[in-house]
Amino acid sequence: MCGIFGCILKEGSAAPLIHSSLKRLEYRGYDSVGIATISSGKIHMKKDQGKIDEVHKILDLDNLPGKIGIGHTRWATHGAPLKINSHPHTDCRGEIVVVHNGIIENFMELKSELQNLGHTFVSKTDTEVMPHLIEEMLKQNPKLTLEQAVMESLKRIDGSYAFAIISTREPDKIICARNESPLVLGINGKDVFCASDIPAFLEVTNKAVMINNYELVILTADGYSIKKIPDGRIIERAPIVVDWTAEMAEKRGYPHFMIKEINEQPQTLRNTLRIQDHYLDLLSTFLDRANEVFLVACGTSYHACLAASYMFSKLAFLPTFPVYASEFLEQCGKSVNIDSTILAVSQSGETADTIGAVTCAQQRAATVLSLTNVIGSTLTRVSRVYIGTQAGPEIGVAATKTFTSQLSVLAQLALKLAIKRGKISQDEMDLLEEQLQNIPEYVEHIVATQEEKIKEIAKKYAKSKVFFFLGRGISTATAFEGRLKLMEIAYIPSIAFPAGESKHGPISLIEEGFPVVFVCPQDDTHKTIIGNIMEMKARGAHIIAVVEEGDENIKALADEYIEVPKGIPTILSPIPFAVPLQLLAYHTALEKGLNPDMPRNLAKSVTVK
Ligand code: AGP
């Protein structure tokens, strides 16, 4: 998830505005920044790795000539956060300049095709194929206009994109295009703007034109025109007025980053479904060959590891050992060896305990693999193979979208492993792949249909002194995550454990009205968990059950119930079942007048041991 911006001004210089607009998009990514303008038929470009303020100090991003320009602030997905991979990217002759937000899925084959046609690539990014593709279209058919060459190039692109393109061939325009990645125009009757998000131009206008999927835009000093990709049909669309403050807009109208990020999950989950097969294959091959696999992480990422241990075992018959990174040295430090494989999971890729664990393992010649949301982070630099979870910058301290993205990638790895190990039938595989594709819509449905009910439950139990979170099987991991969310942002002491453990001690805490959250997918554990619910009810507990739609048995037993769509395969169930628990924690924090984004004593990335 990056931020792109472009503008055509009637008078004045574009660079300072592009610079300040990228600043307002910096929450979308801050690995590198770059600006390109056109003046007297020449391209002027400045770019480098690092945060905008740091790069500006060195390069002075305001000092480029020209009224027309584009810019980019990067969240690295393909290619480390280095100057060579920073946007804008150009064609061989530097005449076509492109900034991009999204993932070009078929960039590998396009790149080798263009290289065979003599194009020279300088970066490791997927984006660089686009300026070369446009150049090749114009080389093969010089009669094409820039717009036509872009349209032809887009027909070859698979994946998500928001592009902004300028060229010395037609120096009076910016061409943009969108599929999935957000793109919006800003209009103020004098100048025109294009951006990944409204915050970018809110200082200069609040009149916005939303661009839909498969639409191409031509911006000139006279305004904008929208055309359908690929047939070029003209689309009329008037601007809308947005009543947001710049600060609010960063939250896209949501009161807090946390609730915004909860609502971003359908999109971030779709992003995980676009991860290159090549990487999933590579990482699952290492897991398949491993003698022993440790799943190492902290906090929410550890809960993803716990869920993964069920996924790998149930689907691929691969036993794995989830270990708290902060305990790895003590628990496994002496036994880990050259035949050991570590799969470390970390949203930030900078958590000191996790880095410490993988460093220890590396020193004992173990193989280190990882999942992280921050390409270029320390963890990626110490990993043999890593996969980026594509969730974009997560600003709320409480991990939400990064958790469900981790689970989606881990489920895809478990599926790859099961196929490699011949542990899964074609039908099972097809069902799982189909359900994986449906998960984003399921999460959308849950937020849309259950949030009001969850608000009521939060209002009713916000004063509770303590909470229990119980689950069986893979839902134990979901229960642990629900517990962590409520503790870290609503400050309610909460206990979670496998429901089967209740009668071995914790049930002694139960008194009349004690809130107990049960995570109850209709899987092999369904029957037994009904017994656990009865045990708790018999002692006066108030049952808050997260159930599948139509689960009348548990709904009849529960004091409150929250529904998720039915028929979701067990190994995927933590994704949709975690969302109601994220919302419960969020609304309970609000009920208690707390700021869910800035919980006390916590930091987004714990870089101290
Ligand atoms: C989760 O909401 C917390 N922010 C925290 O537990 C977090 O998951 C933990 O610090 C691990 O962070 P990481 O995924 O960046 O390594």
Coordinates of C-alpha atoms and ligand atoms in Angstrom, one line a residue:
M1 CA 0.0 0.0 0.0
C2 CA 1.7 3.2 -1.2
G3 CA 0.5 6.8 -1.8
I4 CA 0.4 8.3 -5.3
F5 CA -0.3 12.0 -6.2
G6 CA -0.4 14.1 -9.4
C7 CA -1.4 17.6 -10.3
I8 CA -1.7 20.1 -13.2
L9 CA -1.7 23.7 -12.0
K10 CA -2.7 26.8 -14.0
E11 CA 0.1 28.7 -12.5
G12 CA 2.9 28.3 -9.9
S13 CA 5.1 25.3 -9.4
A14 CA 3.8 21.7 -8.8
A15 CA 6.6 20.3 -6.7
P16 CA 5.9 22.0 -3.3
L17 CA 2.2 20.9 -3.6
I18 CA 3.2 17.3 -4.5
H19 CA 5.6 17.3 -1.6
S20 CA 3.0 18.4 1.0
S21 CA 0.4 16.1 -0.5
L22 CA 2.7 13.1 -0.2
K23 CA 3.2 14.1 3.5
R24 CA -0.6 13.7 4.0
L25 CA -0.4 10.3 2.4
E26 CA 2.6 9.2 4.5
Y27 CA 0.5 6.9 6.8
R28 CA 0.2 4.8 3.6
G29 CA 3.9 4.1 3.4
Y30 CA 7.1 5.7 4.3
D31 CA 9.9 3.5 2.8
S32 CA 10.9 5.9 0.0
V33 CA 9.6 9.0 -1.8
G34 CA 10.0 10.5 -5.3
I35 CA 8.7 13.4 -7.4
A36 CA 8.9 14.0 -11.2
T37 CA 7.8 17.1 -13.1
I38 CA 7.7 18.2 -16.7
S39 CA 9.0 21.6 -17.8
S40 CA 10.1 22.8 -21.3
G41 CA 9.5 19.3 -22.6
K42 CA 12.0 17.7 -20.2
I43 CA 11.4 15.4 -17.2
H44 CA 12.9 16.5 -13.8
M45 CA 13.0 13.9 -11.1
K46 CA 14.1 13.5 -7.5
K47 CA 13.7 10.3 -5.4
D48 CA 15.4 8.4 -2.6
Q49 CA 14.7 5.8 0.1
G50 CA 13.6 7.1 3.5
K51 CA 10.8 9.2 5.1
I52 CA 9.7 12.3 3.3
D53 CA 11.2 14.8 5.7
E54 CA 14.6 13.0 5.7
V55 CA 14.7 12.9 1.9
H56 CA 13.5 16.5 1.6
K57 CA 16.4 17.7 3.8
I58 CA 18.9 16.2 1.3
L59 CA 17.2 16.7 -2.0
D60 CA 14.8 19.7 -1.5
L61 CA 11.7 18.1 -3.0
D62 CA 10.1 21.6 -3.5
N63 CA 12.7 22.6 -6.0
L64 CA 11.7 21.1 -9.4
P65 CA 10.4 23.2 -12.3
G66 CA 7.0 22.8 -13.9
K67 CA 3.2 23.1 -13.3
I68 CA 2.7 19.4 -14.0
G69 CA 4.0 16.5 -11.9
I70 CA 3.5 13.2 -10.1
G71 CA 4.8 11.8 -6.8
H72 CA 4.9 8.6 -4.7
T73 CA 5.5 7.6 -1.1
R74 CA 6.2 3.9 -0.9
W75 CA 5.3 0.9 1.3
A76 CA 7.7 -1.7 -0.2
T77 CA 6.1 -4.9 -1.4
H78 CA 8.4 -6.0 -4.3
G79 CA 12.0 -5.0 -3.9
A80 CA 13.6 -3.7 -0.7
P81 CA 13.1 0.0 0.3
L82 CA 16.2 1.2 -1.6
K83 CA 16.7 4.2 -3.9
I84 CA 16.8 1.9 -6.9
N85 CA 13.3 0.6 -6.1
S86 CA 11.8 3.9 -5.3
H87 CA 9.2 5.4 -7.6
P88 CA 8.8 7.1 -10.1
H89 CA 10.1 4.5 -12.6
T90 CA 10.8 5.2 -16.2
D91 CA 11.3 3.5 -19.6
C92 CA 14.7 3.0 -21.3
R93 CA 14.9 6.6 -22.5
G94 CA 13.4 8.3 -19.4
E95 CA 10.5 9.8 -21.5
I96 CA 7.7 7.8 -19.8
V97 CA 7.4 8.2 -16.1
V98 CA 5.1 6.1 -13.8
V99 CA 4.1 6.0 -10.2
H100 CA 2.0 3.0 -9.0
N101 CA 0.2 1.7 -6.0
G102 CA -0.8 -2.0 -6.1
I103 CA 0.6 -5.3 -7.2
I104 CA 1.2 -6.4 -10.8
E105 CA 0.8 -10.1 -10.5
N106 CA 2.2 -11.1 -13.9
F107 CA 5.2 -8.8 -13.7
M108 CA 7.7 -11.7 -13.9
E109 CA 6.6 -12.9 -17.3
L110 CA 6.1 -9.4 -18.7
K111 CA 9.6 -8.4 -17.5
S112 CA 11.3 -11.3 -19.2
E113 CA 9.3 -10.7 -22.4
L114 CA 10.4 -7.1 -22.4
Q115 CA 14.0 -8.0 -21.6
N116 CA 13.9 -10.3 -24.6
L117 CA 12.8 -7.3 -26.7
G118 CA 15.9 -5.4 -25.5
H119 CA 14.5 -3.4 -22.6
T120 CA 16.8 -2.7 -19.7
F121 CA 15.4 -2.9 -16.1
V122 CA 17.1 -1.1 -13.2
S123 CA 14.9 -2.1 -10.2
K124 CA 13.4 -5.2 -8.5
T125 CA 9.9 -3.8 -8.6
D126 CA 6.8 -5.0 -10.3
T127 CA 5.9 -1.5 -11.3
E128 CA 8.9 -0.9 -13.7
V129 CA 7.2 -3.2 -16.3
M130 CA 4.6 -0.5 -17.0
P131 CA 6.8 2.3 -18.5
H132 CA 8.6 -0.3 -20.6
L133 CA 5.3 -1.8 -21.7
I134 CA 4.1 1.6 -22.9
E135 CA 7.4 2.3 -24.6
E136 CA 7.1 -1.1 -26.4
M137 CA 3.5 -0.3 -27.6
L138 CA 4.7 3.0 -29.0
K139 CA 7.7 1.4 -30.6
Q140 CA 5.6 -1.3 -32.3
N141 CA 3.0 1.3 -33.4
P142 CA 4.3 4.9 -33.5
K143 CA 0.8 6.2 -34.6
L144 CA -0.6 5.4 -31.2
T145 CA -1.3 8.3 -28.8
L146 CA 0.0 8.0 -25.2
E147 CA -3.5 7.3 -24.0
Q148 CA -3.9 4.4 -26.6
A149 CA -0.5 3.0 -25.6
V150 CA -1.4 3.1 -21.9
M151 CA -4.8 1.4 -22.7
E152 CA -3.0 -1.4 -24.7
S153 CA -0.5 -1.9 -21.9
L154 CA -3.3 -2.2 -19.3
K155 CA -4.8 -5.0 -21.3
R156 CA -1.6 -6.9 -20.5
I157 CA -1.5 -6.2 -16.8
D158 CA -3.0 -8.6 -14.2
G159 CA -3.4 -7.3 -10.6
S160 CA -4.2 -4.2 -8.7
Y161 CA -3.1 -0.8 -9.7
A162 CA -3.5 2.9 -9.4
F163 CA -1.1 4.5 -11.9
A164 CA -0.2 8.1 -12.7
I165 CA 1.8 8.6 -15.8
I166 CA 3.5 11.6 -17.5
S167 CA 5.6 11.7 -20.7
T168 CA 7.6 14.1 -22.7
R169 CA 5.7 12.8 -25.8
E170 CA 2.5 14.5 -24.6
P171 CA 3.8 16.9 -21.9
D172 CA 0.4 18.6 -21.2
K173 CA -1.3 15.7 -19.5
I174 CA -1.3 13.1 -16.8
I175 CA -2.9 9.7 -17.5
C176 CA -4.2 7.7 -14.5
A177 CA -5.8 4.2 -14.3
R178 CA -7.4 2.2 -11.5
N179 CA -8.1 -1.4 -10.7
E180 CA -8.8 -2.2 -7.0
S181 CA -6.1 0.2 -5.6
P182 CA -7.8 3.5 -4.6
L183 CA -7.7 6.5 -7.0
V184 CA -9.6 9.8 -6.6
L185 CA -9.5 13.1 -8.5
G186 CA -9.6 16.5 -6.9
I187 CA -11.2 19.4 -8.8
N188 CA -11.3 23.0 -7.7
G189 CA -12.3 24.7 -11.0
K190 CA -8.7 25.9 -11.7
D191 CA -6.3 23.0 -11.1
V192 CA -6.8 19.2 -11.2
F193 CA -5.3 16.6 -8.9
C194 CA -5.2 12.7 -8.7
A195 CA -4.4 10.8 -5.6
S196 CA -4.6 7.5 -3.7
D197 CA -6.7 9.1 -1.1
I198 CA -8.6 12.3 -0.4
P199 CA -6.4 13.5 2.4
A200 CA -3.7 14.3 -0.2
F201 CA -5.6 17.3 -1.7
L202 CA -8.0 18.2 1.0
E203 CA -6.0 21.4 1.7
V204 CA -6.8 22.7 -1.9
T205 CA -10.2 21.2 -2.5
N206 CA -12.9 19.1 -1.1
K207 CA -14.5 18.3 -4.4
A208 CA -13.6 14.8 -5.3
V209 CA -14.3 12.5 -8.2
M210 CA -14.2 8.8 -7.3
I211 CA -12.6 6.5 -9.9
N212 CA -13.9 3.0 -10.2
N213 CA -12.2 -0.2 -11.2
Y214 CA -11.1 -0.5 -14.8
E215 CA -11.3 3.2 -15.5
L216 CA -8.7 5.4 -17.2
V217 CA -8.5 9.1 -16.6
I218 CA -6.9 11.8 -18.8
L219 CA -6.1 15.0 -16.8
T220 CA -5.3 18.2 -18.7
A221 CA -5.3 21.9 -17.7
D222 CA -8.9 22.0 -18.9
G223 CA -10.2 19.3 -16.6
Y224 CA -10.6 15.5 -16.7
S225 CA -12.2 12.8 -18.8
I226 CA -12.9 9.2 -17.7
K227 CA -12.9 6.2 -20.1
K228 CA -13.7 2.5 -19.5
I229 CA -10.8 0.0 -19.7
P230 CA -10.4 -1.7 -22.2
D231 CA -13.1 -0.4 -24.6
G232 CA -12.5 3.4 -24.1
R233 CA -16.2 4.2 -23.6
I234 CA -16.6 7.8 -22.2
I235 CA -18.0 7.9 -18.6
E236 CA -19.5 11.1 -17.3
R237 CA -19.0 11.6 -13.5
A238 CA -19.5 14.8 -11.5
P239 CA -17.5 15.7 -8.4
I240 CA -18.9 15.1 -4.9
V241 CA -18.2 17.4 -1.9
V242 CA -16.3 15.7 1.0
D243 CA -16.8 17.3 4.5
W244 CA -13.7 15.9 6.1
T245 CA -10.8 17.6 8.0
A246 CA -7.4 16.6 6.8
E247 CA -6.8 14.9 10.1
M248 CA -10.1 13.1 9.8
A249 CA -9.3 12.1 6.3
E250 CA -6.3 10.3 7.3
K251 CA -8.7 8.1 9.2
R252 CA -10.9 8.2 6.1
G253 CA -13.8 9.5 8.1
Y254 CA -13.4 6.9 10.8
P255 CA -13.0 8.2 14.4
H256 CA -10.0 6.0 15.0
F257 CA -7.4 4.2 13.0
M258 CA -8.3 0.9 14.7
I259 CA -11.9 0.9 13.4
K260 CA -10.7 2.1 10.0
E261 CA -8.2 -0.8 9.9
I262 CA -10.9 -3.3 10.9
N263 CA -13.0 -2.1 8.0
E264 CA -10.0 -2.3 5.6
Q265 CA -9.8 -6.1 6.2
P266 CA -11.9 -7.1 3.2
Q267 CA -9.4 -5.3 1.0
T268 CA -6.3 -6.4 2.8
L269 CA -7.5 -10.0 2.7
R270 CA -8.0 -9.6 -1.1
N271 CA -4.4 -8.4 -1.2
T272 CA -3.1 -11.6 0.5
L273 CA -4.9 -13.6 -2.2
R274 CA -2.6 -11.9 -4.8
I275 CA 0.6 -13.0 -3.2
Q276 CA 2.9 -14.5 -5.8
D277 CA 2.5 -18.3 -6.0
H278 CA 6.2 -18.4 -6.5
Y279 CA 6.9 -17.2 -2.9
L280 CA 4.2 -19.4 -1.3
D281 CA 5.7 -22.3 -3.2
L282 CA 9.2 -21.5 -2.1
L283 CA 8.4 -21.0 1.6
S284 CA 6.2 -24.1 1.7
T285 CA 8.9 -26.2 0.1
F286 CA 11.3 -25.2 3.0
L287 CA 8.6 -26.2 5.5
D288 CA 8.0 -29.5 3.7
R289 CA 11.6 -30.4 3.8
A290 CA 12.1 -29.4 7.5
N291 CA 12.8 -31.9 10.2
E292 CA 11.2 -29.7 12.8
V293 CA 9.3 -26.4 12.5
F294 CA 9.1 -23.7 15.2
L295 CA 6.5 -21.0 14.7
V296 CA 7.9 -18.0 16.6
A297 CA 6.3 -14.7 17.4
C298 CA 4.9 -12.3 20.0
G299 CA 1.5 -11.1 20.9
T300 CA -1.1 -11.2 18.2
S301 CA 1.4 -12.6 15.7
Y302 CA 2.0 -15.5 18.2
H303 CA -1.8 -16.2 18.1
A304 CA -1.5 -16.4 14.3
C305 CA 1.3 -19.0 14.8
L306 CA -0.9 -20.9 17.3
A307 CA -3.7 -21.1 14.7
A308 CA -1.1 -22.1 12.0
S309 CA 0.0 -25.1 14.1
Y310 CA -3.6 -26.4 13.8
M311 CA -3.7 -25.6 10.0
F312 CA -0.4 -27.3 9.2
S313 CA -1.3 -30.4 11.3
K314 CA -5.0 -30.8 10.2
L315 CA -4.4 -30.1 6.5
A316 CA -0.8 -31.1 5.8
F317 CA -0.1 -33.6 8.6
L318 CA 2.9 -31.4 9.5
P319 CA 3.5 -31.1 13.3
T320 CA 4.8 -27.6 14.2
F321 CA 5.7 -26.0 17.5
P322 CA 4.4 -22.5 18.3
V323 CA 6.8 -20.8 20.7
Y324 CA 6.6 -17.3 22.3
A325 CA 9.6 -15.5 20.9
S326 CA 10.4 -14.1 24.3
E327 CA 10.7 -17.7 25.6
F328 CA 12.5 -19.2 22.5
L329 CA 16.0 -19.0 23.9
E330 CA 15.0 -20.6 27.2
Q331 CA 12.6 -23.2 25.7
C332 CA 14.5 -24.2 22.5
G333 CA 17.8 -22.4 22.5
K334 CA 19.8 -25.5 23.3
S335 CA 17.9 -28.0 21.1
V336 CA 17.5 -25.9 17.9
N337 CA 20.0 -27.0 15.3
I338 CA 20.9 -27.2 11.6
D339 CA 17.9 -29.5 10.9
S340 CA 15.5 -26.9 12.6
T341 CA 13.4 -24.5 10.6
I342 CA 12.0 -21.3 12.2
L343 CA 8.9 -19.6 10.7
A344 CA 8.9 -16.2 12.4
V345 CA 5.8 -14.0 12.2
S346 CA 5.9 -10.3 12.9
Q347 CA 3.7 -7.4 11.6
S348 CA 6.5 -4.8 12.1
G349 CA 9.4 -7.1 11.4
E350 CA 11.2 -5.3 14.2
T351 CA 10.0 -6.9 17.4
A352 CA 13.1 -7.4 19.5
D353 CA 12.1 -10.7 21.0
T354 CA 11.3 -12.2 17.6
I355 CA 14.6 -10.9 16.1
G356 CA 16.4 -12.3 19.1
A357 CA 14.9 -15.7 18.6
V358 CA 15.7 -15.9 14.9
T359 CA 19.2 -14.6 15.5
C360 CA 19.7 -17.4 18.1
A361 CA 18.4 -20.0 15.7
Q362 CA 20.6 -18.6 12.9
Q363 CA 23.7 -18.9 15.1
R364 CA 22.8 -22.6 15.4
A365 CA 22.6 -22.9 11.6
A366 CA 18.8 -23.3 11.6
T367 CA 16.8 -22.1 8.5
V368 CA 14.9 -18.9 9.1
L369 CA 11.7 -18.1 7.2
S370 CA 9.3 -15.3 7.9
L371 CA 6.0 -13.5 7.4
T372 CA 6.0 -9.8 7.9
N373 CA 4.0 -6.7 6.9
V374 CA 7.1 -4.5 6.6
I375 CA 9.3 -5.3 3.6
G376 CA 12.8 -4.2 4.3
S377 CA 12.4 -4.6 8.0
T378 CA 15.1 -6.3 10.0
L379 CA 13.3 -9.7 9.9
T380 CA 13.2 -9.7 6.1
R381 CA 17.0 -9.1 6.2
V382 CA 17.7 -12.1 8.3
S383 CA 15.3 -14.5 6.6
R384 CA 16.2 -17.1 4.0
V385 CA 12.7 -16.6 2.5
Y386 CA 10.0 -14.1 3.6
I387 CA 6.5 -13.2 2.5
G388 CA 5.0 -9.7 2.9
T389 CA 1.4 -9.9 4.2
Q390 CA 0.3 -6.9 2.1
A391 CA -1.9 -5.2 4.7
G392 CA -0.4 -1.8 4.3
P393 CA 0.7 0.5 7.1
E394 CA -1.2 -0.4 10.4
I395 CA -1.2 2.7 12.6
G396 CA -3.5 1.6 15.4
V397 CA -1.4 -0.1 18.1
A398 CA -3.9 -3.0 18.3
A399 CA -3.1 -5.3 15.4
T400 CA -6.3 -6.2 13.5
K401 CA -5.9 -6.3 9.7
T402 CA -2.3 -7.6 10.0
F403 CA -3.6 -10.5 12.1
T404 CA -6.2 -11.6 9.6
S405 CA -3.7 -11.2 6.7
Q406 CA -1.2 -13.4 8.6
L407 CA -3.9 -16.0 9.0
S408 CA -4.8 -15.9 5.3
V409 CA -1.2 -16.3 4.2
L410 CA -0.6 -19.1 6.7
A411 CA -3.7 -20.9 5.5
Q412 CA -2.5 -20.6 1.9
L413 CA 0.9 -22.1 3.0
A414 CA -0.9 -25.0 4.7
L415 CA -2.9 -25.6 1.5
K416 CA 0.3 -25.6 -0.5
L417 CA 1.9 -28.0 1.9
A418 CA -1.1 -30.3 1.9
I419 CA -0.9 -30.4 -1.9
K420 CA 2.9 -31.0 -1.9
R421 CA 2.4 -33.8 0.6
G422 CA -0.5 -35.3 -1.2
K423 CA -2.7 -35.0 1.9
I424 CA -5.6 -33.3 0.3
S425 CA -8.2 -34.4 -2.3
Q426 CA -9.0 -32.3 -5.3
D427 CA -12.5 -31.5 -3.9
E428 CA -11.1 -30.4 -0.5
M429 CA -8.6 -28.2 -2.3
D430 CA -11.3 -26.6 -4.5
L431 CA -13.5 -25.9 -1.6
L432 CA -10.7 -24.4 0.4
E433 CA -9.6 -22.2 -2.5
E434 CA -13.2 -21.1 -3.2
Q435 CA -13.7 -20.3 0.5
L436 CA -10.5 -18.4 0.6
Q437 CA -11.8 -16.2 -2.2
N438 CA -15.0 -15.7 -0.3
I439 CA -13.5 -14.7 3.0
P440 CA -13.2 -11.0 2.2
E441 CA -16.9 -10.8 1.5
Y442 CA -17.7 -12.7 4.7
V443 CA -15.7 -10.2 6.7
E444 CA -17.5 -7.3 5.0
H445 CA -20.9 -9.0 5.8
I446 CA -19.9 -9.5 9.5
V447 CA -19.0 -5.9 10.0
A448 CA -22.1 -4.7 8.2
T449 CA -24.6 -6.9 10.0
Q450 CA -23.1 -7.5 13.5
E451 CA -21.5 -4.2 14.6
E452 CA -24.7 -2.7 16.1
K453 CA -25.3 -5.8 18.1
I454 CA -21.7 -5.9 19.3
K455 CA -22.0 -2.2 20.4
E456 CA -24.9 -3.3 22.7
I457 CA -22.9 -6.2 24.2
A458 CA -20.0 -3.8 24.8
K459 CA -22.3 -1.3 26.5
K460 CA -23.7 -4.1 28.7
Y461 CA -20.4 -5.6 29.8
A462 CA -18.0 -2.7 29.8
K463 CA -18.0 -2.4 33.6
S464 CA -17.1 -6.1 34.0
K465 CA -14.2 -6.8 36.2
V466 CA -12.9 -9.7 34.3
F467 CA -13.7 -11.7 31.1
F468 CA -13.2 -15.3 29.9
F469 CA -12.5 -16.2 26.3
L470 CA -12.8 -19.9 25.4
G471 CA -12.5 -22.0 22.3
R472 CA -11.6 -25.5 21.3
G473 CA -9.2 -26.7 18.6
I474 CA -8.1 -23.9 16.3
S475 CA -10.6 -21.5 18.0
T476 CA -8.3 -21.6 21.0
A477 CA -6.1 -19.2 19.0
T478 CA -9.1 -17.0 18.2
A479 CA -10.0 -16.9 21.9
F480 CA -6.5 -15.9 22.9
E481 CA -6.6 -13.1 20.3
G482 CA -10.0 -11.9 21.6
R483 CA -8.6 -11.8 25.1
L484 CA -5.5 -9.8 24.0
K485 CA -7.5 -7.2 22.2
L486 CA -9.9 -6.6 25.1
M487 CA -7.0 -6.3 27.6
E488 CA -4.7 -4.1 25.5
I489 CA -7.2 -1.4 24.5
A490 CA -10.1 -1.7 27.1
Y491 CA -7.8 -2.6 30.0
I492 CA -10.2 -5.4 31.3
P493 CA -8.3 -8.3 32.9
S494 CA -9.2 -11.3 30.7
I495 CA -8.4 -15.0 30.8
A496 CA -8.3 -17.3 27.8
F497 CA -7.7 -21.0 27.6
P498 CA -8.8 -24.1 25.7
A499 CA -12.4 -24.7 26.9
G500 CA -11.5 -28.2 27.9
E501 CA -9.3 -26.8 30.6
S502 CA -12.1 -25.0 32.4
K503 CA -12.9 -27.9 34.8
H504 CA -9.2 -28.2 35.7
G505 CA -9.2 -25.0 37.7
P506 CA -10.4 -21.7 36.0
I507 CA -14.1 -22.6 36.4
S508 CA -13.7 -21.8 40.2
L509 CA -13.6 -18.1 39.2
I510 CA -17.1 -18.2 37.8
E511 CA -19.9 -16.3 39.6
E512 CA -23.3 -15.0 38.6
G513 CA -23.1 -12.7 35.6
F514 CA -19.5 -13.5 34.8
P515 CA -19.1 -12.8 31.1
V516 CA -17.6 -15.8 29.1
V517 CA -17.0 -15.4 25.4
F518 CA -17.2 -18.7 23.5
V519 CA -15.8 -19.1 19.9
C520 CA -18.0 -21.8 18.3
P521 CA -17.6 -22.7 14.7
Q522 CA -19.7 -25.7 13.6
D523 CA -16.6 -28.0 13.3
D524 CA -15.5 -31.2 15.0
T525 CA -15.4 -29.4 18.4
H526 CA -19.0 -28.1 18.2
K527 CA -20.6 -30.9 20.3
T528 CA -18.0 -30.7 23.1
I529 CA -18.1 -27.0 23.3
I530 CA -21.9 -27.1 24.0
G531 CA -20.9 -29.2 27.1
N532 CA -18.5 -26.5 28.2
I533 CA -21.1 -23.8 27.7
M534 CA -23.5 -25.8 29.9
E535 CA -20.8 -26.1 32.6
M536 CA -20.3 -22.3 32.7
K537 CA -24.1 -21.6 32.6
A538 CA -24.7 -23.9 35.5
R539 CA -22.5 -21.6 37.6
G540 CA -24.3 -18.5 36.5
A541 CA -21.9 -17.3 33.8
H542 CA -23.3 -15.0 31.0
I543 CA -22.5 -16.6 27.7
I544 CA -21.5 -14.4 24.8
A545 CA -21.2 -16.8 21.8
V546 CA -19.7 -16.2 18.4
V547 CA -21.6 -18.7 16.2
E548 CA -22.3 -19.6 12.6
E549 CA -25.6 -18.3 11.1
G550 CA -28.4 -20.7 11.8
D551 CA -26.7 -22.4 14.8
E552 CA -29.9 -22.5 16.8
N553 CA -28.5 -24.9 19.5
I554 CA -25.9 -22.5 20.8
K555 CA -28.0 -19.4 20.1
A556 CA -30.6 -20.9 22.5
L557 CA -28.0 -21.4 25.2
A558 CA -26.3 -18.0 24.9
D559 CA -27.2 -14.8 26.7
E560 CA -25.8 -12.9 23.7
Y561 CA -24.7 -14.2 20.3
I562 CA -22.9 -12.8 17.3
E563 CA -23.2 -14.5 13.9
V564 CA -20.7 -15.2 11.2
P565 CA -21.5 -16.7 7.8
K566 CA -21.8 -20.5 7.9
G567 CA -19.9 -23.3 6.2
I568 CA -16.4 -21.8 6.6
P569 CA -13.7 -24.6 6.7
T570 CA -12.2 -25.0 10.2
I571 CA -8.7 -23.9 9.2
L572 CA -10.1 -20.6 7.9
S573 CA -12.5 -20.0 10.8
P574 CA -10.1 -17.8 12.9
I575 CA -10.3 -15.1 10.2
P576 CA -14.0 -14.3 10.3
F577 CA -14.4 -15.3 14.0
A578 CA -11.7 -12.8 15.1
V579 CA -13.5 -9.8 13.6
P580 CA -16.4 -9.7 16.1
L581 CA -13.8 -9.9 18.9
Q582 CA -11.9 -7.0 17.4
L583 CA -15.1 -5.0 17.3
L584 CA -16.0 -6.0 20.9
A585 CA -12.7 -4.7 22.2
Y586 CA -13.0 -1.5 20.2
H587 CA -16.5 -0.7 21.3
T588 CA -15.8 -1.6 24.9
A589 CA -12.9 0.8 24.9
L590 CA -15.2 3.5 23.6
E591 CA -17.7 2.7 26.2
K592 CA -15.0 3.3 28.8
G593 CA -14.0 6.6 27.2
L594 CA -10.6 5.3 26.1
N595 CA -8.6 6.0 22.9
P596 CA -8.4 2.7 21.1
D597 CA -5.5 4.0 18.9
M598 CA -3.1 5.0 21.7
P599 CA -3.5 2.4 24.5
R600 CA -1.4 3.2 27.5
N601 CA 2.0 1.6 28.0
L602 CA 2.1 0.1 24.5
A603 CA 3.9 0.8 21.3
K604 CA 3.1 -0.3 17.8
S605 CA 6.4 -2.1 17.5
V606 CA 8.2 -3.4 20.6
T607 CA 11.8 -3.0 19.7
V608 CA 13.1 -3.6 23.2
K609 CA 13.5 -7.1 24.8
Ligands
AGP1 C1 -1.1 -6.6 19.2 O1 -2.3 -5.9 19.1 C2 0.0 -5.9 19.9 N1 0.3 -4.7 19.2 C3 1.2 -6.7 20.1 O2 0.9 -7.8 20.9 C4 1.9 -7.2 18.9 O3 1.2 -8.2 18.3 C5 3.3 -7.8 19.3 O4 4.0 -6.7 19.9 C6 4.0 -8.3 18.1 O5 4.3 -7.4 17.2 P1 4.8 -7.8 15.7 O6 3.7 -8.6 15.0 O7 5.1 -6.4 15.0 O8 6.1 -8.6 15.9

